[in-house]
Amino acid sequence: MRSSFGLTRRGFLLSSAAALASPSFAFGKTQPRAASESFNPDVDIELVCKRDSVAILDGAQTSVWRYAGNLLKGPANTLTNLPGSYLGPLMRFAKGQKIRIRLRNDLPEQTITHWHGLHVPMEADGHPMAAIDPGETYVYEFEMRNRAGLNFYHPHTHEATATQVYHGLAGGIIVEDEEERALGLPSGEYEIPIVLQDRSFDDNNQLAYWGGMHRDMFGFYGERILVNGRPDYHLEVASRAYRLRVVNGSNARIYKLRWDDGTPLTVIGVDGGLLEKPETRPYVMLAPGERLDLWADFSGRKAGSKLVMRSGEFEGLVPPMAQRMGGDGLIVGDDYPLFSVTVTREMSDSPKLPEKLSTIRHYRMEDIANRDKPRPIALSMGHMEVAINGRTYHDDLLDIERAPVDTVQLFEIFHEHGGGMGGMGMGRMGGMGMGGMGPGMMRGGMMGGMGGGMGMMGMMNMAHPVHLHGQQFEILSRSYNGDDPDAYATIREGLIDSGLKDTVLVTHGELIRIAKPFGDFKGRFMYHCHNLEHEDMGMMREFSVE
Ligand code: C2O
Ligand code: CU
Ligand code: CU
């Protein structure tokens, strides 16, 4: 559909025109990357991407692609397999550990893995350009710099991320640190990973990636919810506090988490780890790539009592024509169950929710290099086309935007297309955001006269979960100036903007300002829409950190 990947994997040959304008980062002389003798790992893991089959539904087994892990060195609890799941092992690392992961590709096509949320050097980030062929091994080596938090690993293969994740390649990464350990939060059997995904199955129980052109344009929406790779997920719990560590690992589906009995949700953490203090919300929105750390306290509930986590009703995030793509049972924005909980044991004591969870050093305006000149991340969708700052990703190095290393940059994220204006012509203006024209002008020009949003393009308005690789960012502000405040009111209270984030849901009509650090590592780092079909369609760019 698009021009093929412009750089060859082994040589990374740059066309001469591109080379002139391009930063000179390459992936080292040996490709694929091998283990280095000078790196002495605390943890050494072999991680194989392979074909397999698992029993998901009654009847025939389902063919999947999956990660299989093998711990060569390190603490025994580093890898945990989720029972009966196609998901990769849950990895547990500690801040400061030196980690080596040997990724072996036993798939019939190229792949490369990205550690979503981890702050690692370019060579360890899973840049699409580093993809390896079947039979090859790519060795990642990095030191864990992240604070405690839940992260997410998955393929980042050029134009094949969505299908590779869909067929099962994904897993969670828990990072621990001293600050978190001191809190004594629920652990062991009281800490439960919840990976939310939606899938469709054909008559023979095989994964069906249905939807054609509409799927590419709006994302894939499945007919069934799977939690940790299992249908009809059910937890049996004791009447005490639990820690639920939730990842939205779906390709495109956005959830609005709520307890069916109206109990509010207690949020203790997001993408980048613990919040400073707990926040209570009636519901919480969770877009693809986002994580959530929930304090779920079942104390005082009688044995036999039941609770259901549901996705509640919302409007305005997905165009009407896409809402039904997952079938009648799981219409996007309707209310449906995600998993259920039954209290099976009564317990008299339970840990108490800490009032203070962590310390976050907030950015001040003086810390921000471009505080007077915010940089745009302008999202647009046209007819069978997606773009950021006016460009669809082709990896021809024109996609690169620069960021000086060890600076904090201010970005404004917004939808640049409007109701009646369409995608055409807008792209050019987006591109100018990189150079002379300020984003304030862009917004003025675009959002000012856009009117009701009822035209053809109004049908294309959809929310995008925007993900930036590298260090996590702080959301400074979020404002809504869209044309459907009633729809917005169905999600507003569920947006958690405190704590550190690496993925943020951006609704049409919103302006979100973030302070994003580019510390420590020079090189090429991606940013993109985490609707995986949008990512593969080219709603992606990269930063050259130099
Ligand atoms: Cu979770 Cu660049 O992706
Ligand atoms: Cu990422
Ligand atoms: Cu998108």
Coordinates of C-alpha atoms and ligand atoms in Angstrom, one line a residue:
M1 CA 0.0 0.0 0.0
R2 CA 2.8 2.4 0.9
S3 CA 6.3 2.5 -0.2
S4 CA 8.4 -0.2 1.4
F5 CA 10.5 0.5 4.4
G6 CA 13.1 2.9 3.1
L7 CA 16.1 1.8 5.0
T8 CA 17.6 -1.7 4.7
R9 CA 17.9 -3.4 8.0
R10 CA 21.5 -4.4 7.7
G11 CA 23.1 -1.4 6.2
F12 CA 20.6 1.3 7.0
L13 CA 21.5 2.9 3.7
L14 CA 20.3 6.4 3.5
S15 CA 19.4 7.9 0.2
S16 CA 21.8 10.8 -0.4
A17 CA 19.2 13.4 -0.1
A18 CA 17.9 12.0 3.1
A19 CA 21.4 11.6 4.4
L20 CA 22.1 15.3 4.1
A21 CA 19.3 16.1 6.3
S22 CA 19.5 13.1 8.5
P23 CA 21.0 12.5 11.9
S24 CA 23.7 9.9 11.8
F25 CA 22.4 7.4 14.3
A26 CA 22.7 3.9 13.1
F27 CA 22.2 0.7 15.0
G28 CA 25.9 -0.3 15.3
K29 CA 28.0 -2.4 13.1
T30 CA 26.7 -5.8 13.8
Q31 CA 23.2 -6.6 12.8
P32 CA 21.3 -8.1 14.4
R33 CA 22.7 -6.8 17.6
A34 CA 24.7 -9.4 19.6
A35 CA 25.5 -9.6 23.3
S36 CA 28.4 -7.4 24.4
E37 CA 31.1 -8.8 26.6
S38 CA 31.4 -5.6 28.6
F39 CA 27.8 -5.8 29.8
N40 CA 27.4 -7.9 32.9
P41 CA 23.7 -8.5 33.3
D42 CA 21.8 -9.1 36.6
V43 CA 19.0 -10.6 34.6
D44 CA 19.4 -12.6 31.4
I45 CA 16.4 -13.7 29.5
E46 CA 15.8 -15.6 26.3
L47 CA 12.5 -14.5 24.7
V48 CA 11.3 -16.4 21.7
C49 CA 8.5 -15.2 19.4
K50 CA 6.9 -18.3 18.0
R51 CA 3.8 -20.0 16.7
D52 CA 1.8 -22.0 19.1
S53 CA -1.7 -23.0 19.9
V54 CA -3.8 -22.6 23.0
A55 CA -7.2 -23.7 24.2
I56 CA -9.2 -20.4 24.5
L57 CA -12.7 -21.4 23.7
D58 CA -14.4 -24.8 24.0
G59 CA -13.5 -27.1 21.1
A60 CA -10.6 -26.5 18.7
Q61 CA -7.5 -24.9 19.9
T62 CA -6.6 -21.5 18.6
S63 CA -3.4 -20.8 16.7
V64 CA -1.5 -17.9 18.1
W65 CA 1.8 -16.1 18.0
R66 CA 3.3 -15.7 21.4
Y67 CA 6.3 -14.8 23.5
A68 CA 7.9 -17.7 25.4
G69 CA 10.4 -16.8 28.1
N70 CA 13.3 -18.6 29.5
L71 CA 15.2 -17.2 32.5
L72 CA 19.0 -17.8 32.0
K73 CA 20.0 -15.6 35.0
G74 CA 18.3 -13.6 37.7
P75 CA 15.8 -13.8 40.5
A76 CA 13.4 -16.7 40.3
N77 CA 10.3 -14.4 40.2
T78 CA 11.5 -12.5 37.1
L79 CA 9.2 -14.4 34.7
T80 CA 5.7 -15.6 35.5
N81 CA 3.6 -17.4 32.9
L82 CA -0.1 -16.5 33.0
P83 CA -2.1 -19.8 33.2
G84 CA -3.7 -20.9 29.9
S85 CA -2.8 -17.6 28.2
Y86 CA -1.2 -16.8 24.9
L87 CA 0.3 -13.7 26.5
G88 CA 4.0 -13.5 27.1
P89 CA 5.4 -14.0 30.6
L90 CA 4.9 -11.2 33.1
M91 CA 8.3 -9.8 33.7
R92 CA 9.3 -8.4 37.1
F93 CA 12.4 -6.2 37.2
A94 CA 13.9 -3.9 39.9
K95 CA 15.1 -0.4 39.3
G96 CA 18.8 -0.4 38.8
Q97 CA 19.0 -4.0 37.4
K98 CA 21.1 -4.6 34.3
I99 CA 18.9 -6.5 31.9
R100 CA 19.7 -8.5 28.8
I101 CA 16.9 -9.9 26.7
R102 CA 17.8 -12.2 23.8
L103 CA 14.8 -11.9 21.4
R104 CA 14.7 -14.8 19.0
N105 CA 12.4 -14.7 16.0
D106 CA 10.8 -18.0 15.3
L107 CA 8.0 -16.4 13.3
P108 CA 7.6 -16.6 9.6
E109 CA 8.1 -12.9 9.2
Q110 CA 10.2 -10.0 10.5
T111 CA 9.6 -8.7 14.0
I112 CA 11.1 -6.5 16.7
T113 CA 9.9 -5.9 20.3
H114 CA 9.4 -2.6 22.1
W115 CA 9.3 -2.2 25.8
H116 CA 6.4 0.3 26.1
G117 CA 7.1 2.7 29.0
L118 CA 10.7 1.9 29.6
H119 CA 13.4 4.5 29.3
V120 CA 16.1 2.7 27.3
P121 CA 18.7 3.6 24.7
M122 CA 17.6 3.6 21.0
E123 CA 19.2 0.3 20.3
A124 CA 17.1 -1.3 23.1
D125 CA 13.8 0.5 22.2
G126 CA 12.6 -1.7 19.4
H127 CA 12.9 0.8 16.6
P128 CA 11.1 -0.7 13.5
M129 CA 14.3 -0.3 11.6
A130 CA 15.9 -2.9 13.9
A131 CA 13.5 -5.7 12.9
I132 CA 15.1 -9.1 12.6
D133 CA 14.4 -11.9 10.1
P134 CA 13.1 -15.3 10.9
G135 CA 15.8 -17.4 12.7
E136 CA 17.7 -14.3 13.9
T137 CA 18.3 -13.1 17.5
Y138 CA 18.4 -9.4 18.6
V139 CA 20.0 -8.8 22.0
Y140 CA 18.7 -5.9 24.1
E141 CA 20.9 -4.7 26.9
F142 CA 19.9 -1.9 29.2
E143 CA 19.8 -0.7 32.8
M144 CA 16.4 -0.3 34.4
R145 CA 16.0 3.5 34.9
N146 CA 12.3 3.5 35.4
R147 CA 10.6 4.1 38.7
A148 CA 8.2 1.4 39.8
G149 CA 5.3 0.9 37.4
L150 CA 3.5 -1.4 35.0
N151 CA 4.8 -1.4 31.4
F152 CA 3.9 -3.3 28.3
Y153 CA 6.0 -5.2 25.7
H154 CA 4.8 -5.8 22.2
P155 CA 6.1 -5.9 18.6
H156 CA 6.8 -2.7 16.8
T157 CA 7.3 -4.1 13.4
H158 CA 6.8 -1.7 10.5
E159 CA 3.2 -1.9 9.3
A160 CA 2.8 -5.2 11.1
T161 CA 2.4 -4.1 14.7
A162 CA -1.4 -4.5 14.7
T163 CA -1.4 -8.0 13.3
Q164 CA 1.5 -9.3 15.4
V165 CA -0.1 -8.0 18.6
Y166 CA -3.5 -9.3 17.6
H167 CA -2.2 -12.8 17.2
G168 CA -0.9 -12.8 20.7
L169 CA 2.4 -11.1 21.0
A170 CA 2.2 -8.9 24.1
G171 CA 3.1 -9.0 27.8
G172 CA 3.4 -7.0 30.9
I173 CA 6.5 -5.7 32.7
I174 CA 6.4 -4.8 36.4
V175 CA 9.2 -2.6 37.7
E176 CA 9.7 -2.4 41.4
D177 CA 11.7 0.2 43.5
E178 CA 12.4 1.1 47.1
E179 CA 9.9 3.9 47.3
E180 CA 7.1 1.6 46.3
R181 CA 8.3 -1.4 48.4
A182 CA 8.2 0.8 51.5
L183 CA 4.4 1.2 51.1
G184 CA 3.7 -2.5 51.6
L185 CA 1.0 -2.5 48.9
P186 CA -0.9 -5.8 48.2
S187 CA 1.5 -8.3 46.6
G188 CA 1.8 -11.9 45.8
E189 CA -1.7 -13.4 45.2
Y190 CA -3.2 -10.0 46.1
E191 CA -1.6 -8.3 43.1
I192 CA -3.4 -9.3 39.9
P193 CA -2.5 -8.3 36.3
I194 CA -5.5 -7.5 34.1
V195 CA -4.6 -7.3 30.4
L196 CA -7.7 -6.2 28.5
Q197 CA -8.1 -7.3 24.9
D198 CA -10.8 -7.9 22.4
R199 CA -10.8 -10.6 19.8
S200 CA -13.0 -12.2 17.2
F201 CA -13.0 -15.9 16.4
D202 CA -14.2 -17.7 13.3
D203 CA -16.3 -20.9 13.3
N204 CA -13.2 -23.0 13.9
N205 CA -12.1 -21.0 16.9
Q206 CA -9.3 -19.2 15.0
L207 CA -8.6 -15.6 15.5
A208 CA -10.3 -13.5 12.9
Y209 CA -8.9 -10.1 12.0
W210 CA -12.1 -8.9 10.4
G211 CA -13.0 -5.5 9.1
G212 CA -11.1 -4.7 5.9
M213 CA -10.9 -1.0 5.0
H214 CA -13.0 0.1 7.9
R215 CA -10.7 -1.8 10.3
D216 CA -7.6 -0.1 8.9
M217 CA -9.3 3.3 9.2
F218 CA -10.9 3.0 12.6
G219 CA -9.1 0.1 14.2
F220 CA -10.0 -3.4 15.0
Y221 CA -12.9 -4.1 17.4
G222 CA -13.4 -7.7 18.5
E223 CA -16.6 -9.6 19.4
R224 CA -15.3 -10.9 22.7
I225 CA -13.4 -9.5 25.7
L226 CA -10.4 -11.5 26.8
V227 CA -8.7 -10.8 30.1
N228 CA -5.2 -12.2 30.4
G229 CA -6.0 -14.1 27.2
R230 CA -9.0 -15.8 28.7
P231 CA -12.7 -15.4 27.9
D232 CA -15.3 -14.9 30.7
Y233 CA -12.6 -13.9 33.1
H234 CA -13.4 -14.5 36.7
L235 CA -11.5 -13.8 39.9
E236 CA -12.1 -15.4 43.3
V237 CA -10.9 -13.1 46.0
A238 CA -10.7 -12.7 49.8
S239 CA -12.5 -9.9 51.5
R240 CA -9.5 -7.6 51.7
A241 CA -7.7 -5.0 49.5
Y242 CA -6.2 -6.0 46.2
R243 CA -4.0 -4.3 43.7
L244 CA -5.3 -4.7 40.1
R245 CA -2.7 -3.8 37.5
V246 CA -4.6 -3.1 34.3
V247 CA -3.3 -2.7 30.8
N248 CA -5.4 -1.9 27.8
G249 CA -3.7 -4.3 25.3
S250 CA -6.4 -4.0 22.7
N251 CA -5.6 -2.8 19.2
A252 CA -8.2 0.0 19.2
R253 CA -10.9 -0.5 21.8
I254 CA -11.3 2.2 24.5
Y255 CA -12.8 1.1 27.9
K256 CA -14.6 3.0 30.5
L257 CA -14.0 1.0 33.6
R258 CA -16.7 0.9 36.3
W259 CA -17.9 -1.4 39.0
D260 CA -21.4 -2.6 38.4
D261 CA -22.6 -1.7 41.9
G262 CA -21.5 1.9 41.7
T263 CA -18.5 1.5 43.9
P264 CA -16.1 4.2 42.8
L265 CA -12.7 3.3 41.5
T266 CA -9.6 4.0 43.6
V267 CA -6.7 4.9 41.3
I268 CA -3.2 4.6 42.8
G269 CA -1.2 4.7 39.6
V270 CA -1.1 5.2 35.9
D271 CA 1.4 4.6 33.0
G272 CA 4.4 5.9 34.8
G273 CA 3.8 4.4 38.2
L274 CA 2.2 5.5 41.4
L275 CA 0.3 8.8 41.7
E276 CA 1.3 11.1 44.6
K277 CA -1.9 10.3 46.3
P278 CA -4.9 8.1 45.6
E279 CA -7.8 9.5 43.4
T280 CA -11.3 8.3 43.5
R281 CA -13.4 8.4 40.3
P282 CA -16.9 7.1 39.3
Y283 CA -15.2 5.5 36.3
V284 CA -11.9 5.6 34.5
M285 CA -11.2 5.8 30.8
L286 CA -8.5 3.4 29.5
A287 CA -7.3 3.7 25.9
P288 CA -4.9 1.3 24.1
G289 CA -1.4 1.4 25.6
E290 CA -2.5 3.1 28.8
R291 CA -2.1 1.4 32.2
L292 CA -4.0 1.7 35.5
D293 CA -3.1 0.7 39.0
L294 CA -6.3 0.2 41.0
W295 CA -6.8 -0.3 44.7
A296 CA -9.7 -2.7 44.9
D297 CA -10.9 -3.2 48.4
F298 CA -13.3 -6.0 49.0
S299 CA -13.2 -5.8 52.8
G300 CA -16.5 -6.2 54.5
R301 CA -18.0 -8.1 51.6
K302 CA -19.6 -11.4 52.5
A303 CA -18.5 -14.7 51.1
G304 CA -20.5 -15.3 47.9
S305 CA -20.9 -11.7 47.0
K306 CA -20.2 -10.8 43.4
L307 CA -19.0 -7.7 41.6
V308 CA -18.6 -7.1 37.9
M309 CA -16.1 -4.7 36.2
R310 CA -17.9 -3.3 33.2
S311 CA -17.2 -0.8 30.5
G312 CA -19.7 1.9 30.8
E313 CA -21.6 4.0 28.2
F314 CA -19.8 6.9 26.5
E315 CA -20.1 8.9 23.3
G316 CA -18.0 10.8 20.9
L317 CA -14.8 8.8 20.8
V318 CA -15.5 6.6 17.8
P319 CA -17.4 7.5 14.7
P320 CA -20.8 5.9 14.5
M321 CA -19.9 3.7 11.6
A322 CA -17.1 2.1 13.7
Q323 CA -19.0 1.6 16.9
R324 CA -20.7 -1.7 15.7
M325 CA -17.6 -3.2 14.1
G326 CA -17.2 -5.6 17.0
G327 CA -20.7 -6.9 16.6
D328 CA -23.9 -6.3 18.6
G329 CA -22.7 -7.7 21.9
L330 CA -19.8 -5.3 22.2
I331 CA -20.8 -2.0 20.6
V332 CA -18.2 0.6 21.3
G333 CA -19.6 3.0 23.9
D334 CA -22.3 0.6 25.1
D335 CA -22.3 -1.0 28.5
Y336 CA -20.9 -4.5 28.7
P337 CA -19.0 -6.7 31.2
L338 CA -15.2 -7.1 31.3
F339 CA -14.7 -9.5 34.2
S340 CA -16.3 -10.7 37.4
V341 CA -15.2 -11.1 40.9
T342 CA -16.6 -13.4 43.6
V343 CA -15.6 -13.1 47.3
T344 CA -14.9 -16.7 48.4
R345 CA -13.0 -16.1 51.7
E346 CA -13.8 -13.7 54.4
M347 CA -10.7 -12.1 56.1
S348 CA -10.7 -9.8 59.1
D349 CA -7.7 -7.7 58.3
S350 CA -6.6 -5.9 55.2
P351 CA -3.9 -3.4 54.4
K352 CA -4.9 0.2 54.5
L353 CA -4.8 2.5 51.6
P354 CA -1.8 4.9 52.1
E355 CA -2.6 8.6 52.0
K356 CA 0.6 9.4 50.3
L357 CA 1.9 7.1 47.6
S358 CA 4.9 8.7 46.0
T359 CA 6.9 11.8 45.3
I360 CA 6.9 13.2 41.8
R361 CA 9.1 16.1 40.9
H362 CA 6.9 18.4 38.8
Y363 CA 8.3 20.4 36.0
R364 CA 8.3 24.1 36.4
M365 CA 8.0 26.5 33.4
E366 CA 11.7 27.3 33.9
D367 CA 12.6 23.7 33.2
I368 CA 11.0 23.8 29.8
A369 CA 13.3 24.7 26.9
N370 CA 10.6 25.9 24.6
R371 CA 8.1 27.3 27.0
D372 CA 7.3 30.3 24.8
K373 CA 7.0 28.2 21.6
P374 CA 5.1 25.0 22.3
R375 CA 5.5 22.4 19.6
P376 CA 2.5 20.8 18.0
I377 CA 1.4 17.2 17.8
A378 CA -1.5 17.8 15.3
L379 CA -3.6 14.7 14.6
S380 CA -5.6 14.4 11.5
M381 CA -7.6 11.8 9.6
G382 CA -8.8 12.1 6.1
H383 CA -10.2 9.6 3.6
M384 CA -8.1 6.4 4.2
E385 CA -5.4 8.6 5.5
V386 CA -4.0 9.4 8.9
A387 CA -1.3 11.9 9.8
I388 CA 0.6 13.7 12.5
N389 CA 1.8 17.3 11.8
G390 CA 0.6 16.8 8.2
R391 CA 2.5 13.7 7.4
T392 CA 1.9 10.0 7.1
Y393 CA 4.9 7.9 8.2
H394 CA 7.1 6.5 5.5
D395 CA 10.4 6.3 7.3
D396 CA 12.2 8.4 4.7
L397 CA 13.7 10.6 7.5
L398 CA 11.4 13.4 6.6
D399 CA 9.4 12.1 9.5
I400 CA 12.0 13.1 11.9
E401 CA 11.6 16.0 14.3
R402 CA 14.5 17.1 16.4
A403 CA 14.8 17.4 20.1
P404 CA 17.9 18.4 22.0
V405 CA 19.0 15.7 24.5
D406 CA 18.5 16.5 28.2
T407 CA 15.9 19.0 27.6
V408 CA 12.2 19.1 28.5
Q409 CA 9.9 20.1 25.7
L410 CA 6.5 21.6 25.8
F411 CA 4.0 20.0 23.3
E412 CA 0.4 20.8 22.5
I413 CA -1.6 17.9 21.2
F414 CA -4.8 18.4 19.3
H415 CA -6.9 17.4 16.3
E416 CA -6.2 19.7 13.4
H417 CA -9.0 18.7 11.1
G418 CA -12.3 20.2 11.8
G419 CA -15.9 19.6 11.0
G420 CA -16.3 20.9 7.5
M421 CA -12.8 21.5 6.5
G422 CA -11.6 18.0 5.7
G423 CA -8.1 16.7 5.6
M424 CA -7.0 18.2 2.3
G425 CA -4.7 21.1 2.6
M426 CA -4.5 20.8 6.3
G427 CA -1.4 18.7 6.1
R428 CA 0.7 21.4 4.8
M429 CA -0.1 23.7 7.6
G430 CA 0.6 21.0 10.1
G431 CA 4.0 20.6 8.6
M432 CA 4.7 24.2 9.2
G433 CA 4.3 23.7 12.9
M434 CA 7.8 22.3 12.7
G435 CA 9.2 25.4 11.3
G436 CA 8.0 29.0 11.4
M437 CA 4.4 28.9 12.3
G438 CA 3.3 28.6 15.8
P439 CA 0.7 26.1 16.9
G440 CA -1.4 28.9 18.4
M441 CA -1.9 30.1 14.8
M442 CA -2.7 26.7 13.6
R443 CA -5.3 26.3 16.2
G444 CA -6.7 29.7 15.6
G445 CA -6.9 29.0 11.9
M446 CA -8.4 25.6 12.2
M447 CA -10.5 25.3 15.2
G448 CA -11.8 28.8 15.1
G449 CA -13.9 28.5 12.0
M450 CA -14.8 24.9 12.1
G451 CA -18.4 25.1 13.0
G452 CA -20.5 22.3 13.9
G453 CA -18.4 19.3 13.0
M454 CA -21.4 17.8 11.3
G455 CA -19.9 17.5 7.8
M456 CA -18.4 14.5 6.2
M457 CA -15.3 14.9 8.3
G458 CA -17.3 15.0 11.5
M459 CA -17.9 11.4 10.8
M460 CA -14.2 10.8 10.9
N461 CA -13.7 12.4 14.3
M462 CA -12.2 9.9 16.6
A463 CA -10.1 10.0 19.7
H464 CA -6.5 9.0 19.4
P465 CA -4.3 7.6 22.2
V466 CA -1.0 9.3 21.6
H467 CA 2.1 7.5 22.8
L468 CA 5.6 9.0 23.1
H469 CA 8.6 6.6 23.5
G470 CA 11.3 7.3 26.1
Q471 CA 10.8 9.1 29.4
Q472 CA 7.3 9.6 30.7
F473 CA 5.7 13.0 30.5
E474 CA 3.6 15.2 32.7
I475 CA 0.2 16.4 31.5
L476 CA 0.2 20.1 32.3
S477 CA -3.4 20.9 31.2
R478 CA -6.3 19.6 29.2
S479 CA -9.0 21.8 27.8
Y480 CA -12.1 21.1 25.7
N481 CA -13.4 23.4 23.1
G482 CA -15.2 21.0 21.0
D483 CA -18.7 21.0 19.5
D484 CA -20.2 18.2 21.6
P485 CA -19.9 19.0 25.3
D486 CA -22.7 16.5 26.1
A487 CA -20.6 13.6 24.6
Y488 CA -17.5 14.9 26.4
A489 CA -19.4 14.9 29.7
T490 CA -19.6 11.1 29.4
I491 CA -15.8 10.6 29.6
R492 CA -14.5 13.7 31.4
E493 CA -14.5 12.5 34.9
G494 CA -12.6 9.3 33.9
L495 CA -9.5 11.0 32.5
I496 CA -6.6 10.8 34.9
D497 CA -4.1 13.5 34.1
S498 CA -2.0 13.4 37.3
G499 CA 1.1 11.2 37.7
L500 CA 3.5 10.4 34.8
K501 CA 2.1 9.3 31.5
D502 CA 3.4 7.9 28.2
T503 CA 0.1 7.6 26.4
V504 CA -2.7 10.1 26.5
L505 CA -6.2 9.9 25.0
V506 CA -6.8 12.9 22.8
T507 CA -10.5 13.6 22.0
H508 CA -11.6 15.8 19.1
G509 CA -11.9 19.3 20.5
E510 CA -9.3 18.9 23.2
L511 CA -6.0 20.8 23.6
I512 CA -3.6 18.9 25.8
R513 CA -0.3 20.4 26.9
I514 CA 2.5 18.1 28.1
A515 CA 6.0 18.5 29.4
K516 CA 8.1 15.7 27.9
P517 CA 11.7 15.1 28.9
F518 CA 14.3 13.8 26.5
G519 CA 16.9 12.7 28.9
D520 CA 20.0 10.6 28.7
F521 CA 19.9 9.0 25.3
K522 CA 20.5 10.4 21.9
G523 CA 19.0 8.6 18.9
R524 CA 15.7 8.0 17.2
F525 CA 12.6 7.4 19.2
M526 CA 9.1 6.9 17.9
Y527 CA 5.8 8.7 18.8
H528 CA 2.5 7.6 17.4
C529 CA -1.1 6.8 17.8
H530 CA -1.6 3.7 19.9
N531 CA -4.6 2.6 18.0
L532 CA -2.4 0.0 16.4
E533 CA -4.2 0.1 13.0
H534 CA -3.5 3.9 13.0
E535 CA 0.1 3.3 13.9
D536 CA 0.4 0.8 10.9
M537 CA -1.4 3.3 8.6
G538 CA 1.4 5.8 9.4
M539 CA 0.0 7.9 12.3
M540 CA 3.6 7.9 13.6
R541 CA 6.6 10.1 13.5
E542 CA 10.0 10.0 15.3
F543 CA 12.2 12.3 17.3
S544 CA 15.9 12.5 16.6
V545 CA 17.2 13.3 20.0
E546 CA 20.6 14.9 19.5
Ligands
C2O1 CU1 3.3 0.6 22.8 CU2 5.5 2.6 20.1 O1 4.3 1.5 21.4
CU2 CU 6.3 2.8 23.7
CU3 CU -5.4 7.1 16.1

